[in-house]
Short mmCIF file of C-alpha atoms in Angstrom, two decimals:
data_model
loop_
_atom_site.label_atom_id
_atom_site.label_comp_id
_atom_site.label_asym_id
_atom_site.label_seq_id
_atom_site.Cartn_x
_atom_site.Cartn_y
_atom_site.Cartn_z
CA MET A 1 -137.45 0.19 -22.05
CA ASN A 2 -133.93 -0.56 -20.96
CA THR A 3 -131.03 -1.49 -23.21
CA ARG A 4 -131.30 -5.15 -22.44
CA SER A 5 -134.90 -5.43 -23.49
CA ILE A 6 -134.02 -3.60 -26.70
CA PHE A 7 -131.38 -6.24 -27.39
CA VAL A 8 -133.82 -9.03 -26.70
CA GLY A 9 -136.46 -7.36 -28.83
CA GLY A 10 -134.04 -7.04 -31.72
CA LEU A 11 -133.03 -10.62 -31.36
CA VAL A 12 -136.58 -11.90 -31.40
CA THR A 13 -137.06 -10.11 -34.70
CA ALA A 14 -133.86 -11.69 -35.99
CA LEU A 15 -134.90 -15.14 -34.87
CA VAL A 16 -138.28 -14.90 -36.50
CA ALA A 17 -136.65 -13.85 -39.74
CA LEU A 18 -133.90 -16.45 -39.76
CA SER A 19 -133.47 -20.14 -39.29
CA SER A 20 -133.40 -21.01 -35.62
CA GLY A 21 -130.60 -23.60 -35.67
CA ALA A 22 -127.57 -21.37 -35.22
CA ALA A 23 -129.38 -19.12 -32.77
CA ALA A 24 -130.40 -21.96 -30.50
CA GLN A 25 -126.86 -23.20 -30.00
CA SER A 26 -125.30 -19.79 -29.35
CA ASN A 27 -127.69 -18.74 -26.57
CA ALA A 28 -127.18 -15.25 -27.97
CA SER A 29 -130.07 -13.65 -26.10
CA ASP A 30 -127.76 -13.33 -23.09
CA THR A 31 -124.95 -11.73 -25.08
CA PRO A 32 -125.26 -8.02 -25.77
CA ALA A 33 -124.86 -7.41 -29.48
CA PHE A 34 -122.27 -4.76 -28.85
CA TYR A 35 -119.62 -7.38 -28.16
CA LEU A 36 -120.01 -8.65 -31.70
CA THR A 37 -119.99 -5.14 -33.14
CA GLY A 38 -116.46 -4.84 -31.72
CA THR A 39 -115.36 -6.77 -34.81
CA CYS A 40 -116.63 -3.91 -37.02
CA THR A 41 -115.65 -0.84 -35.04
CA ASN A 42 -111.88 -0.95 -35.59
CA CYS A 43 -112.59 0.09 -39.18
CA HIS A 44 -116.06 1.64 -39.00
CA GLY A 45 -115.47 3.44 -35.70
CA THR A 46 -116.67 3.06 -32.12
CA GLN A 47 -120.49 3.08 -32.24
CA GLY A 48 -120.20 3.08 -36.04
CA ARG A 49 -118.63 6.52 -36.30
CA SER A 50 -115.71 6.26 -38.71
CA ALA A 51 -112.72 8.59 -38.58
CA GLY A 52 -111.59 7.80 -42.12
CA ALA A 53 -112.57 6.68 -45.62
CA MET A 54 -114.65 3.73 -44.40
CA PRO A 55 -118.33 4.61 -44.13
CA SER A 56 -119.91 5.32 -40.77
CA LEU A 57 -122.61 2.76 -39.96
CA ALA A 58 -124.36 4.64 -37.15
CA GLY A 59 -128.03 5.24 -37.84
CA LEU A 60 -128.24 3.25 -41.08
CA SER A 61 -131.37 1.10 -41.18
CA GLN A 62 -131.18 -2.51 -40.14
CA SER A 63 -132.66 -3.79 -43.38
CA TYR A 64 -130.17 -1.74 -45.44
CA LEU A 65 -127.20 -3.05 -43.44
CA VAL A 66 -128.39 -6.67 -43.62
CA GLU A 67 -128.87 -6.30 -47.37
CA GLN A 68 -125.36 -4.83 -47.82
CA MET A 69 -123.79 -7.71 -45.90
CA LYS A 70 -125.69 -10.12 -48.12
CA GLN A 71 -124.61 -8.33 -51.30
CA PHE A 72 -120.96 -8.24 -50.18
CA ARG A 73 -121.12 -11.92 -49.33
CA GLU A 74 -122.60 -12.82 -52.69
CA GLY A 75 -120.17 -10.56 -54.58
CA LYS A 76 -123.01 -8.36 -55.86
CA ARG A 77 -121.68 -5.17 -54.32
CA PRO A 78 -118.12 -4.40 -55.45
CA ALA A 79 -115.59 -3.94 -52.65
CA THR A 80 -111.89 -3.92 -51.93
CA ILE A 81 -112.21 -5.97 -48.74
CA MET A 82 -115.78 -6.22 -47.39
CA HIS A 83 -116.66 -9.15 -49.67
CA GLU A 84 -113.92 -11.12 -47.89
CA ILE A 85 -114.97 -10.12 -44.38
CA ALA A 86 -118.74 -10.42 -44.87
CA ARG A 87 -118.33 -14.11 -45.73
CA GLY A 88 -117.13 -14.67 -42.15
CA TYR A 89 -120.50 -13.77 -40.62
CA SER A 90 -123.71 -15.79 -40.32
CA ASP A 91 -127.09 -14.27 -41.19
CA GLU A 92 -127.88 -14.19 -37.52
CA GLN A 93 -124.70 -12.26 -36.72
CA ALA A 94 -125.33 -9.80 -39.54
CA ALA A 95 -128.82 -9.14 -38.18
CA LEU A 96 -127.51 -8.53 -34.65
CA ILE A 97 -124.82 -6.16 -35.90
CA ALA A 98 -127.26 -4.29 -38.13
CA GLU A 99 -129.76 -3.91 -35.30
CA TYR A 100 -127.09 -2.34 -33.10
CA PHE A 101 -125.79 0.16 -35.66
CA ALA A 102 -129.31 1.11 -36.70
CA ARG A 103 -129.94 2.20 -33.11
CA GLN A 104 -126.92 4.56 -32.95
CA SER A 105 -127.52 8.22 -33.66
CA PRO A 106 -126.42 9.04 -37.21
CA VAL A 107 -123.27 11.03 -37.99
CA ARG A 108 -124.24 14.43 -39.36
CA MET B 1 -110.97 -15.11 -4.14
CA MET B 2 -112.64 -12.59 -6.30
CA GLN B 3 -113.41 -9.35 -4.56
CA ARG B 4 -116.79 -7.88 -5.30
CA HIS B 5 -117.61 -4.27 -4.62
CA ALA B 6 -121.11 -3.19 -3.83
CA PHE B 7 -122.54 -1.11 -6.62
CA THR B 8 -124.47 1.73 -5.03
CA ARG B 9 -126.96 4.20 -6.38
CA ARG B 10 -124.39 6.90 -5.70
CA ASP B 11 -121.85 5.13 -7.94
CA MET B 12 -124.44 4.85 -10.64
CA LEU B 13 -125.21 8.57 -10.47
CA ARG B 14 -121.52 9.33 -10.66
CA PHE B 15 -121.09 7.12 -13.70
CA ALA B 16 -124.23 8.49 -15.30
CA THR B 17 -123.00 12.06 -14.82
CA ALA B 18 -119.61 11.23 -16.26
CA SER B 19 -121.22 9.74 -19.30
CA THR B 20 -123.93 12.18 -20.27
CA THR B 21 -122.17 12.99 -23.52
CA LEU B 22 -121.59 9.34 -24.35
CA SER B 23 -124.77 7.86 -25.61
CA LEU B 24 -123.76 4.22 -25.40
CA LEU B 25 -122.53 4.67 -21.86
CA SER B 26 -125.80 6.22 -20.74
CA ALA B 27 -127.69 3.50 -22.53
CA CYS B 28 -125.68 0.82 -20.76
CA ALA B 29 -126.04 2.46 -17.37
CA GLY B 30 -129.74 1.82 -17.75
CA ALA B 31 -128.99 -1.89 -17.84
CA GLY B 32 -127.18 -1.67 -14.49
CA PRO B 33 -129.86 -3.07 -12.19
CA VAL B 34 -130.15 -6.13 -14.44
CA LEU B 35 -126.46 -6.94 -14.95
CA LYS B 36 -124.90 -5.80 -11.65
CA PRO B 37 -121.30 -6.41 -12.68
CA VAL B 38 -118.80 -4.70 -10.47
CA GLY B 39 -115.10 -5.40 -10.39
CA LYS B 40 -111.63 -4.00 -10.51
CA VAL B 41 -109.30 -4.51 -13.47
CA VAL B 42 -105.68 -3.50 -13.89
CA VAL B 43 -104.40 -3.37 -17.47
CA VAL B 44 -100.65 -3.67 -18.09
CA GLY B 45 -99.60 -1.99 -21.34
CA GLY B 46 -101.29 0.80 -23.31
CA GLY B 47 -100.82 -0.41 -26.87
CA PHE B 48 -103.34 -1.81 -29.34
CA GLY B 49 -104.42 -4.51 -26.87
CA GLY B 50 -104.27 -2.77 -23.51
CA ALA B 51 -105.76 0.59 -24.52
CA THR B 52 -108.62 -1.12 -26.35
CA ALA B 53 -109.31 -3.35 -23.34
CA ALA B 54 -109.32 -0.40 -20.94
CA LYS B 55 -111.74 1.64 -23.05
CA HIS B 56 -114.12 -1.23 -23.81
CA LEU B 57 -114.22 -2.45 -20.21
CA ARG B 58 -115.44 1.03 -19.26
CA MET B 59 -117.73 1.53 -22.23
CA TRP B 60 -119.37 -1.89 -22.30
CA SER B 61 -119.89 -2.03 -18.52
CA GLY B 62 -121.49 1.40 -18.46
CA GLY B 63 -118.63 2.54 -16.24
CA ARG B 64 -119.21 -0.15 -13.62
CA VAL B 65 -115.81 -1.81 -13.96
CA ALA B 66 -112.98 0.20 -12.39
CA VAL B 67 -109.98 0.23 -14.70
CA THR B 68 -106.37 1.23 -14.00
CA LEU B 69 -104.04 1.23 -17.02
CA VAL B 70 -100.29 1.09 -16.41
CA GLU B 71 -98.18 2.33 -19.33
CA PRO B 72 -94.68 3.83 -19.15
CA SER B 73 -94.97 6.02 -22.27
CA TRP B 74 -96.68 9.41 -22.05
CA GLN B 75 -98.10 9.00 -25.54
CA PHE B 76 -99.01 6.09 -27.78
CA VAL B 77 -96.84 5.76 -30.90
CA SER B 78 -98.28 3.36 -33.48
CA CYS B 79 -96.20 0.57 -35.01
CA PRO B 80 -98.66 0.29 -37.93
CA MET B 81 -97.88 3.30 -40.18
CA SER B 82 -94.41 3.72 -38.61
CA ASN B 83 -92.78 2.33 -41.77
CA LEU B 84 -94.05 5.47 -43.51
CA VAL B 85 -92.01 7.53 -41.05
CA VAL B 86 -88.98 5.44 -42.03
CA GLY B 87 -89.81 6.11 -45.70
CA GLY B 88 -90.35 9.81 -45.03
CA SER B 89 -93.95 10.32 -46.14
CA LYS B 90 -95.20 10.62 -42.52
CA THR B 91 -93.74 12.14 -39.36
CA LEU B 92 -93.69 10.69 -35.87
CA ALA B 93 -96.31 13.26 -34.85
CA ASP B 94 -98.67 11.79 -37.47
CA ILE B 95 -98.61 8.40 -35.73
CA THR B 96 -98.71 9.62 -32.10
CA VAL B 97 -101.87 9.79 -29.98
CA GLY B 98 -102.27 10.89 -26.34
CA TYR B 99 -104.01 9.02 -23.52
CA GLN B 100 -106.46 11.84 -22.66
CA GLY B 101 -109.32 10.03 -24.39
CA LEU B 102 -109.00 7.07 -22.05
CA LYS B 103 -109.12 9.40 -19.06
CA ARG B 104 -112.41 10.78 -20.39
CA TRP B 105 -113.79 7.22 -20.29
CA GLY B 106 -112.84 7.12 -16.61
CA VAL B 107 -109.73 4.99 -17.01
CA ASN B 108 -107.15 5.66 -14.32
CA VAL B 109 -104.07 6.05 -16.50
CA VAL B 110 -100.83 5.57 -14.54
CA HIS B 111 -97.55 6.28 -16.33
CA ASP B 112 -95.25 3.83 -14.62
CA THR B 113 -93.55 0.49 -15.19
CA VAL B 114 -94.73 -2.78 -13.68
CA SER B 115 -91.94 -4.28 -11.59
CA SER B 116 -93.80 -7.45 -10.57
CA ILE B 117 -97.15 -9.17 -10.56
CA ASP B 118 -98.24 -11.01 -7.41
CA ALA B 119 -100.88 -13.30 -8.85
CA ASP B 120 -101.60 -15.00 -5.50
CA LYS B 121 -102.40 -11.71 -3.81
CA HIS B 122 -103.97 -10.22 -6.98
CA ARG B 123 -101.68 -7.20 -6.83
CA VAL B 124 -99.43 -5.37 -9.32
CA HIS B 125 -96.30 -3.63 -8.05
CA LEU B 126 -94.94 -0.62 -9.92
CA ALA B 127 -91.41 0.76 -10.21
CA SER B 128 -92.40 3.90 -8.29
CA GLY B 129 -93.19 1.75 -5.24
CA THR B 130 -96.97 1.98 -5.47
CA SER B 131 -99.18 -1.04 -6.09
CA TRP B 132 -102.69 -1.75 -7.36
CA SER B 133 -104.99 -4.65 -6.49
CA TYR B 134 -107.21 -6.34 -9.05
CA ASP B 135 -110.00 -8.86 -9.45
CA ARG B 136 -108.85 -9.50 -13.02
CA LEU B 137 -105.55 -8.51 -14.62
CA VAL B 138 -105.07 -7.83 -18.33
CA VAL B 139 -101.48 -8.13 -19.56
CA SER B 140 -100.80 -6.76 -23.03
CA PRO B 141 -97.04 -6.32 -22.90
CA GLY B 142 -95.96 -6.68 -26.51
CA VAL B 143 -92.62 -8.25 -27.35
CA ASP B 144 -88.99 -8.11 -26.29
CA PHE B 145 -86.04 -9.17 -28.39
CA LEU B 146 -83.93 -12.33 -28.30
CA TYR B 147 -80.58 -10.63 -28.77
CA ASP B 148 -78.81 -13.73 -27.48
CA GLN B 149 -79.72 -15.44 -30.77
CA VAL B 150 -77.65 -12.92 -32.73
CA GLN B 151 -73.97 -12.93 -31.82
CA GLY B 152 -72.44 -9.52 -31.27
CA MET B 153 -75.84 -7.86 -30.91
CA THR B 154 -77.06 -6.28 -27.67
CA ALA B 155 -79.85 -3.93 -26.63
CA ASP B 156 -77.23 -1.16 -26.36
CA ALA B 157 -76.05 -1.78 -29.91
CA SER B 158 -79.57 -1.00 -31.17
CA THR B 159 -78.56 2.67 -30.98
CA VAL B 160 -76.15 1.86 -33.85
CA VAL B 161 -78.06 -0.94 -35.58
CA PRO B 162 -81.71 -0.01 -34.99
CA HIS B 163 -84.59 -2.50 -34.93
CA ALA B 164 -87.26 0.19 -35.36
CA TRP B 165 -89.72 -2.59 -34.47
CA LYS B 166 -91.13 -0.66 -31.52
CA ALA B 167 -92.29 2.71 -32.79
CA GLY B 168 -90.81 5.91 -31.41
CA GLY B 169 -87.17 6.87 -30.99
CA GLN B 170 -86.03 3.78 -32.88
CA THR B 171 -88.20 4.72 -35.88
CA VAL B 172 -86.68 8.19 -35.97
CA LEU B 173 -83.16 6.78 -35.58
CA LEU B 174 -83.52 4.56 -38.64
CA ARG B 175 -85.01 7.47 -40.60
CA ARG B 176 -82.06 9.74 -39.64
CA GLN B 177 -79.55 7.09 -40.66
CA LEU B 178 -81.22 6.83 -44.08
CA GLU B 179 -81.19 10.61 -44.45
CA ALA B 180 -77.51 10.80 -43.48
CA MET B 181 -76.50 8.05 -45.91
CA PRO B 182 -74.83 9.32 -49.10
CA ASP B 183 -76.47 8.61 -52.44
CA GLY B 184 -75.06 5.32 -53.66
CA GLY B 185 -75.07 3.84 -50.15
CA VAL B 186 -76.31 0.35 -49.28
CA VAL B 187 -79.08 -0.38 -46.77
CA VAL B 188 -79.29 -3.93 -45.41
CA MET B 189 -82.24 -5.19 -43.45
CA SER B 190 -82.65 -8.52 -41.68
CA ILE B 191 -85.96 -10.34 -41.15
CA PRO B 192 -86.22 -13.05 -38.45
CA LEU B 193 -87.88 -16.44 -38.81
CA ALA B 194 -91.64 -16.34 -38.24
CA PRO B 195 -93.44 -15.96 -35.91
CA TYR B 196 -92.70 -12.31 -35.23
CA ARG B 197 -94.76 -9.14 -34.71
CA CYS B 198 -96.55 -8.04 -37.92
CA PRO B 199 -95.93 -10.67 -40.64
CA PRO B 200 -96.11 -8.25 -43.62
CA GLY B 201 -94.33 -5.42 -41.74
CA PRO B 202 -90.75 -6.16 -42.87
CA TYR B 203 -91.81 -6.30 -46.52
CA GLU B 204 -93.71 -3.03 -46.19
CA ARG B 205 -90.55 -1.56 -44.69
CA ALA B 206 -88.56 -2.82 -47.67
CA CYS B 207 -91.05 -0.98 -49.92
CA GLN B 208 -90.74 2.20 -47.87
CA ILE B 209 -86.93 2.21 -47.84
CA ALA B 210 -86.91 1.41 -51.56
CA TRP B 211 -89.39 4.22 -52.24
CA TYR B 212 -87.16 6.66 -50.35
CA LEU B 213 -84.10 5.56 -52.29
CA LYS B 214 -85.90 5.68 -55.62
CA THR B 215 -87.24 9.19 -55.05
CA ARG B 216 -84.26 10.72 -53.17
CA LYS B 217 -81.15 8.57 -53.57
CA ALA B 218 -81.53 6.78 -56.87
CA LYS B 219 -78.01 5.29 -56.81
CA GLY B 220 -78.70 3.58 -53.47
CA LYS B 221 -79.38 -0.12 -52.96
CA LEU B 222 -81.46 -2.15 -50.52
CA ILE B 223 -80.56 -5.72 -49.63
CA VAL B 224 -83.25 -7.67 -47.76
CA LEU B 225 -81.96 -10.69 -45.86
CA ASP B 226 -84.94 -12.89 -44.99
CA ALA B 227 -84.44 -15.87 -42.67
CA ASN B 228 -87.68 -17.31 -44.05
CA PRO B 229 -87.80 -19.40 -47.24
CA GLN B 230 -90.16 -16.87 -48.85
CA VAL B 231 -92.07 -13.65 -48.18
CA THR B 232 -94.25 -14.67 -45.20
CA SER B 233 -97.32 -12.52 -45.97
CA LYS B 234 -98.92 -11.22 -49.20
CA GLY B 235 -95.97 -12.76 -51.06
CA PRO B 236 -97.23 -12.47 -54.66
CA LEU B 237 -98.38 -8.88 -54.04
CA PHE B 238 -95.10 -7.67 -52.53
CA THR B 239 -93.14 -9.49 -55.22
CA ARG B 240 -95.24 -7.73 -57.88
CA ALA B 241 -94.77 -4.32 -56.23
CA TRP B 242 -91.00 -4.83 -56.02
CA LYS B 243 -90.76 -5.96 -59.63
CA GLU B 244 -92.92 -3.10 -60.94
CA SER B 245 -91.47 -0.29 -58.83
CA TYR B 246 -88.12 -1.18 -57.31
CA ALA B 247 -86.51 -3.88 -59.49
CA ASP B 248 -83.29 -1.91 -60.03
CA LEU B 249 -82.52 -1.20 -56.41
CA LEU B 250 -84.08 -3.96 -54.26
CA ASP B 251 -82.22 -7.23 -53.80
CA TYR B 252 -84.37 -9.78 -51.91
CA ARG B 253 -82.58 -12.86 -50.55
CA PRO B 254 -84.68 -15.64 -48.94
CA ASN B 255 -83.20 -18.29 -46.60
CA ALA B 256 -80.72 -15.68 -45.40
CA LYS B 257 -80.62 -15.97 -41.64
CA VAL B 258 -78.45 -13.44 -39.81
CA THR B 259 -76.70 -15.08 -36.86
CA GLU B 260 -74.08 -12.43 -36.10
CA VAL B 261 -73.64 -8.69 -36.38
CA ASP B 262 -70.28 -6.96 -36.62
CA VAL B 263 -71.58 -3.70 -35.22
CA PRO B 264 -68.50 -1.47 -35.72
CA GLY B 265 -67.89 -3.06 -39.14
CA LYS B 266 -71.56 -2.50 -40.15
CA THR B 267 -71.75 -6.09 -41.36
CA PHE B 268 -74.33 -8.87 -41.04
CA VAL B 269 -72.98 -12.43 -40.90
CA LEU B 270 -75.24 -15.19 -42.22
CA GLU B 271 -75.65 -18.72 -40.89
CA LEU B 272 -73.26 -20.16 -43.50
CA GLY B 273 -70.66 -17.46 -42.96
CA ASP B 274 -71.46 -15.04 -45.80
CA ARG B 275 -70.88 -11.40 -44.82
CA VAL B 276 -73.10 -8.57 -46.04
CA LYS B 277 -71.84 -5.05 -45.39
CA GLY B 278 -73.99 -1.95 -45.47
CA ASP B 279 -73.95 1.77 -44.78
CA VAL B 280 -77.18 1.45 -42.81
CA LEU B 281 -78.15 -1.78 -41.03
CA ASN B 282 -81.65 -2.58 -39.79
CA LEU B 283 -81.90 -5.75 -37.72
CA ILE B 284 -85.40 -6.92 -36.86
CA PRO B 285 -84.33 -9.36 -34.15
CA PRO B 286 -86.06 -12.64 -33.25
CA MET B 287 -88.60 -11.94 -30.52
CA ARG B 288 -90.78 -13.36 -27.74
CA ALA B 289 -93.43 -12.19 -25.28
CA ALA B 290 -92.14 -9.21 -23.30
CA ASP B 291 -90.06 -9.60 -20.13
CA ILE B 292 -92.93 -8.95 -17.71
CA ALA B 293 -94.86 -11.89 -19.19
CA ARG B 294 -91.90 -14.19 -18.65
CA ALA B 295 -91.21 -12.92 -15.14
CA SER B 296 -94.88 -13.46 -14.28
CA HIS B 297 -94.87 -17.10 -15.47
CA LEU B 298 -97.28 -16.39 -18.32
CA VAL B 299 -94.90 -17.74 -21.00
CA THR B 300 -95.78 -21.39 -21.57
CA ALA B 301 -94.86 -22.17 -25.21
CA ASN B 302 -91.26 -22.60 -26.47
CA GLN B 303 -90.10 -20.16 -23.77
CA ARG B 304 -91.47 -17.46 -26.09
CA TRP B 305 -95.25 -17.08 -26.09
CA CYS B 306 -98.24 -17.13 -23.72
CA GLU B 307 -100.96 -19.73 -24.20
CA VAL B 308 -104.50 -18.49 -23.55
CA ASP B 309 -108.09 -19.71 -23.46
CA TRP B 310 -109.47 -18.32 -26.73
CA ILE B 311 -112.92 -17.65 -25.27
CA THR B 312 -111.75 -15.42 -22.41
CA MET B 313 -108.09 -14.71 -23.30
CA GLU B 314 -107.28 -15.95 -19.78
CA SER B 315 -103.76 -17.30 -19.32
CA ALA B 316 -103.39 -21.07 -19.48
CA ALA B 317 -100.98 -20.82 -16.56
CA VAL B 318 -102.10 -18.06 -14.19
CA LYS B 319 -105.66 -17.66 -12.94
CA ASP B 320 -107.54 -14.37 -13.34
CA VAL B 321 -104.84 -13.00 -15.68
CA HIS B 322 -105.77 -12.33 -19.32
CA VAL B 323 -103.04 -12.00 -21.95
CA LEU B 324 -103.50 -10.09 -25.21
CA GLY B 325 -101.77 -9.28 -28.43
CA ASP B 326 -98.38 -10.21 -29.84
CA ALA B 327 -97.37 -11.91 -26.57
CA THR B 328 -99.90 -14.73 -27.09
CA LEU B 329 -99.16 -18.03 -28.78
CA SER B 330 -101.18 -17.27 -31.90
CA ALA B 331 -104.19 -19.38 -32.80
CA PRO B 332 -103.95 -21.14 -36.20
CA GLY B 333 -103.79 -18.66 -39.09
CA MET B 334 -103.82 -15.69 -36.74
CA PRO B 335 -101.16 -13.00 -37.24
CA LYS B 336 -99.45 -10.95 -34.53
CA SER B 337 -100.97 -7.61 -35.50
CA GLY B 338 -102.32 -4.46 -33.89
CA HIS B 339 -105.75 -5.17 -35.36
CA MET B 340 -105.71 -8.66 -33.86
CA ALA B 341 -104.66 -7.26 -30.46
CA ASN B 342 -107.66 -4.92 -30.62
CA GLN B 343 -109.85 -7.98 -31.20
CA HIS B 344 -108.22 -9.93 -28.37
CA ALA B 345 -108.90 -6.94 -26.12
CA LYS B 346 -112.58 -6.82 -26.97
CA ALA B 347 -112.93 -10.56 -26.37
CA ALA B 348 -111.22 -10.17 -22.98
CA ALA B 349 -113.30 -7.11 -22.05
CA ALA B 350 -116.53 -8.91 -22.96
CA ALA B 351 -115.48 -12.04 -21.05
CA ILE B 352 -114.49 -10.10 -17.94
CA ILE B 353 -117.77 -8.18 -17.88
CA GLU B 354 -119.71 -11.42 -18.35
CA ILE B 355 -117.74 -13.11 -15.56
CA PHE B 356 -118.31 -10.14 -13.24
CA SER B 357 -122.01 -10.47 -14.14
CA GLY B 358 -122.00 -14.10 -13.07
CA ARG B 359 -122.46 -15.37 -16.63
CA ARG B 360 -120.48 -17.61 -18.91
CA PRO B 361 -118.66 -15.74 -21.69
CA GLU B 362 -119.65 -16.60 -25.26
CA PRO B 363 -116.97 -17.67 -27.76
CA PRO B 364 -115.83 -14.61 -29.72
CA THR B 365 -115.59 -13.89 -33.43
CA MET B 366 -112.52 -11.95 -34.50
CA VAL B 367 -111.49 -10.17 -37.68
CA ASN B 368 -108.04 -9.20 -38.88
CA THR B 369 -107.08 -6.62 -41.47
CA CYS B 370 -103.47 -5.68 -42.23
CA TYR B 371 -102.71 -2.97 -44.77
CA SER B 372 -99.19 -2.47 -46.09
CA PHE B 373 -98.09 0.59 -48.06
CA VAL B 374 -96.01 -0.21 -51.14
CA ASP B 375 -95.10 3.47 -51.67
CA ASP B 376 -96.34 6.78 -50.24
CA HIS B 377 -99.99 6.31 -51.26
CA ARG B 378 -100.76 2.78 -52.46
CA ALA B 379 -101.55 -0.10 -50.11
CA ILE B 380 -102.33 -3.83 -50.22
CA HIS B 381 -104.26 -5.82 -47.63
CA VAL B 382 -104.73 -9.26 -46.13
CA SER B 383 -107.89 -10.06 -44.17
CA SER B 384 -109.25 -13.00 -42.20
CA VAL B 385 -112.18 -13.87 -39.95
CA HIS B 386 -111.71 -16.21 -36.97
CA ARG B 387 -114.32 -18.25 -35.12
CA TYR B 388 -114.18 -20.55 -32.13
CA ASP B 389 -114.06 -24.26 -32.90
CA GLU B 390 -115.60 -26.19 -30.01
CA GLY B 391 -113.77 -29.38 -30.98
CA LYS B 392 -110.33 -27.82 -31.37
CA LYS B 393 -110.85 -25.41 -28.43
CA THR B 394 -109.28 -22.57 -30.36
CA LEU B 395 -110.12 -19.90 -32.91
CA VAL B 396 -109.78 -21.00 -36.51
CA PRO B 397 -110.04 -19.02 -39.77
CA VAL B 398 -113.53 -19.19 -41.29
CA ALA B 399 -113.22 -21.14 -44.55
CA GLY B 400 -114.15 -19.04 -47.57
CA ALA B 401 -113.76 -15.75 -45.73
CA GLY B 402 -110.77 -13.40 -45.87
CA GLY B 403 -108.34 -12.80 -48.70
CA VAL B 404 -105.84 -10.37 -50.19
CA SER B 405 -105.88 -7.41 -52.59
CA ILE B 406 -106.30 -8.10 -56.27
CA PRO B 407 -102.94 -8.11 -58.10
CA ASP B 408 -103.44 -4.83 -59.93
CA GLY B 409 -101.26 -1.92 -58.81
CA GLU B 410 -103.72 0.60 -60.25
CA ARG B 411 -106.30 -0.51 -57.69
CA TRP B 412 -103.98 -0.05 -54.74
CA ALA B 413 -104.40 3.73 -54.48
CA ILE B 414 -107.99 3.41 -53.21
CA GLU B 415 -106.74 0.87 -50.71
CA GLY B 416 -104.15 3.43 -49.61
CA SER B 417 -106.93 5.77 -48.56
CA TYR B 418 -108.64 2.92 -46.70
CA ALA B 419 -105.33 2.07 -45.04
CA SER B 420 -104.98 5.63 -43.74
CA GLY B 421 -108.61 5.57 -42.64
CA TRP B 422 -108.02 2.25 -40.92
CA ALA B 423 -105.21 3.78 -38.85
CA GLN B 424 -107.18 6.89 -37.88
CA THR B 425 -110.23 4.84 -36.95
CA ILE B 426 -108.52 2.09 -34.98
CA TRP B 427 -106.48 4.67 -33.03
CA ALA B 428 -109.79 6.34 -32.14
CA ASP B 429 -111.39 2.97 -31.34
CA MET B 430 -108.67 2.29 -28.76
CA LEU B 431 -107.90 5.77 -27.44
CA ALA B 432 -110.69 8.27 -28.16
#
């Protein structure tokens, strides 16, 4: 299975789980998720491997990451900044990002 | 015409070999037969924008885009965190990173200066006499100063009245002047009208100078002359920090535009003629996109900034040239910051790879985070998320997202550790 089919596979899962409206207009199946993850990696590290106090995201499960984004967005998980940033992402984007980081090998 | 270079099995093997230790690279190389993007990119400038673009063009294309980065400096010195060198809680070595990491990604790093860009022939000429051809050019040149707007001030005079707004020798010069100043001396800094590089930066600097005075030269004073009517970023937070920590020694004066410098007399002259003398002067001059952008006809707005297409970062004026970072005419609500330049770079890298692949680039999402240290360990932030608006044809801040630190100084220590982590991680994201 090549990388592209993994992306598409992940996206299909996301689309089944979420409303199809936003997904249909963005034609996201042609856009590798890693472009979007570039908005996370300045703080959480390239491929989700942080060099500082922010947590590494590499290898965390997709469902955990999606749930954290939801909790930040809803103010249920306390944060200094992530509650502000999480509100800038759609459910669909959160799912794409989570799918990517879940696939990276975890930091030991 | 865009040149395309045949992507051979041999190339793929070479890239695959070079990337065995880089899992994402190897993963992407597997997508090669599907995407088939091959092209040549020259990147001008190795700062937050250029270095990030160079790395991500290599990484995201699985090594199939050839990248040459032209940067005069042998090492990257970060503007973010450089105010802590001025304040004395960090050294220049702490904020300096080499370019070896980019070489490991297969970026051809050339330490030289661009003398001209021939956009018609798709070629960049360097001071050494060599030249490089490109399919797509990325220009991330930063800013240069408008000394002609400040009478009596010249580039040469910045060795006496430092700007310290490009990190490196200037940062150290300002630090040395503060160290040499006797206790009881007066420091005067001047902030230009917005827009300028790093909106909260001057106010962070005020904190750092004030922290140095408070801890080492308690009889000293800092006068901040701000051309703007109020603190332009995180206003209530900076005002609180000043009041709580530096009330006795920091004198902030809004609507105080410096129009002249008496360099030998160490005196700033304001628009209405008032004179403010100091022992150490720090002039952050008005600024515009760097010289190379102007010489290459990329500057299209107010003779200062470069307009771009916010999907691809391609210049509004010159085809196949992408402009990043502080040099751009900012989209609404978007600061000129290193973090933002990193985001511009990723949007440009993605767009270029998509174009090389024969596809239409998707509109990007971008995030900004700016931390400012109020002393040696506490920091405050401002954040925003930006999305493309199809109607307005630009990026706009997402309503309801973004914000600033809570106004409680006790909570700013944890943010200080995130601010340090931010610096370490973004330097690695662009250079490692």
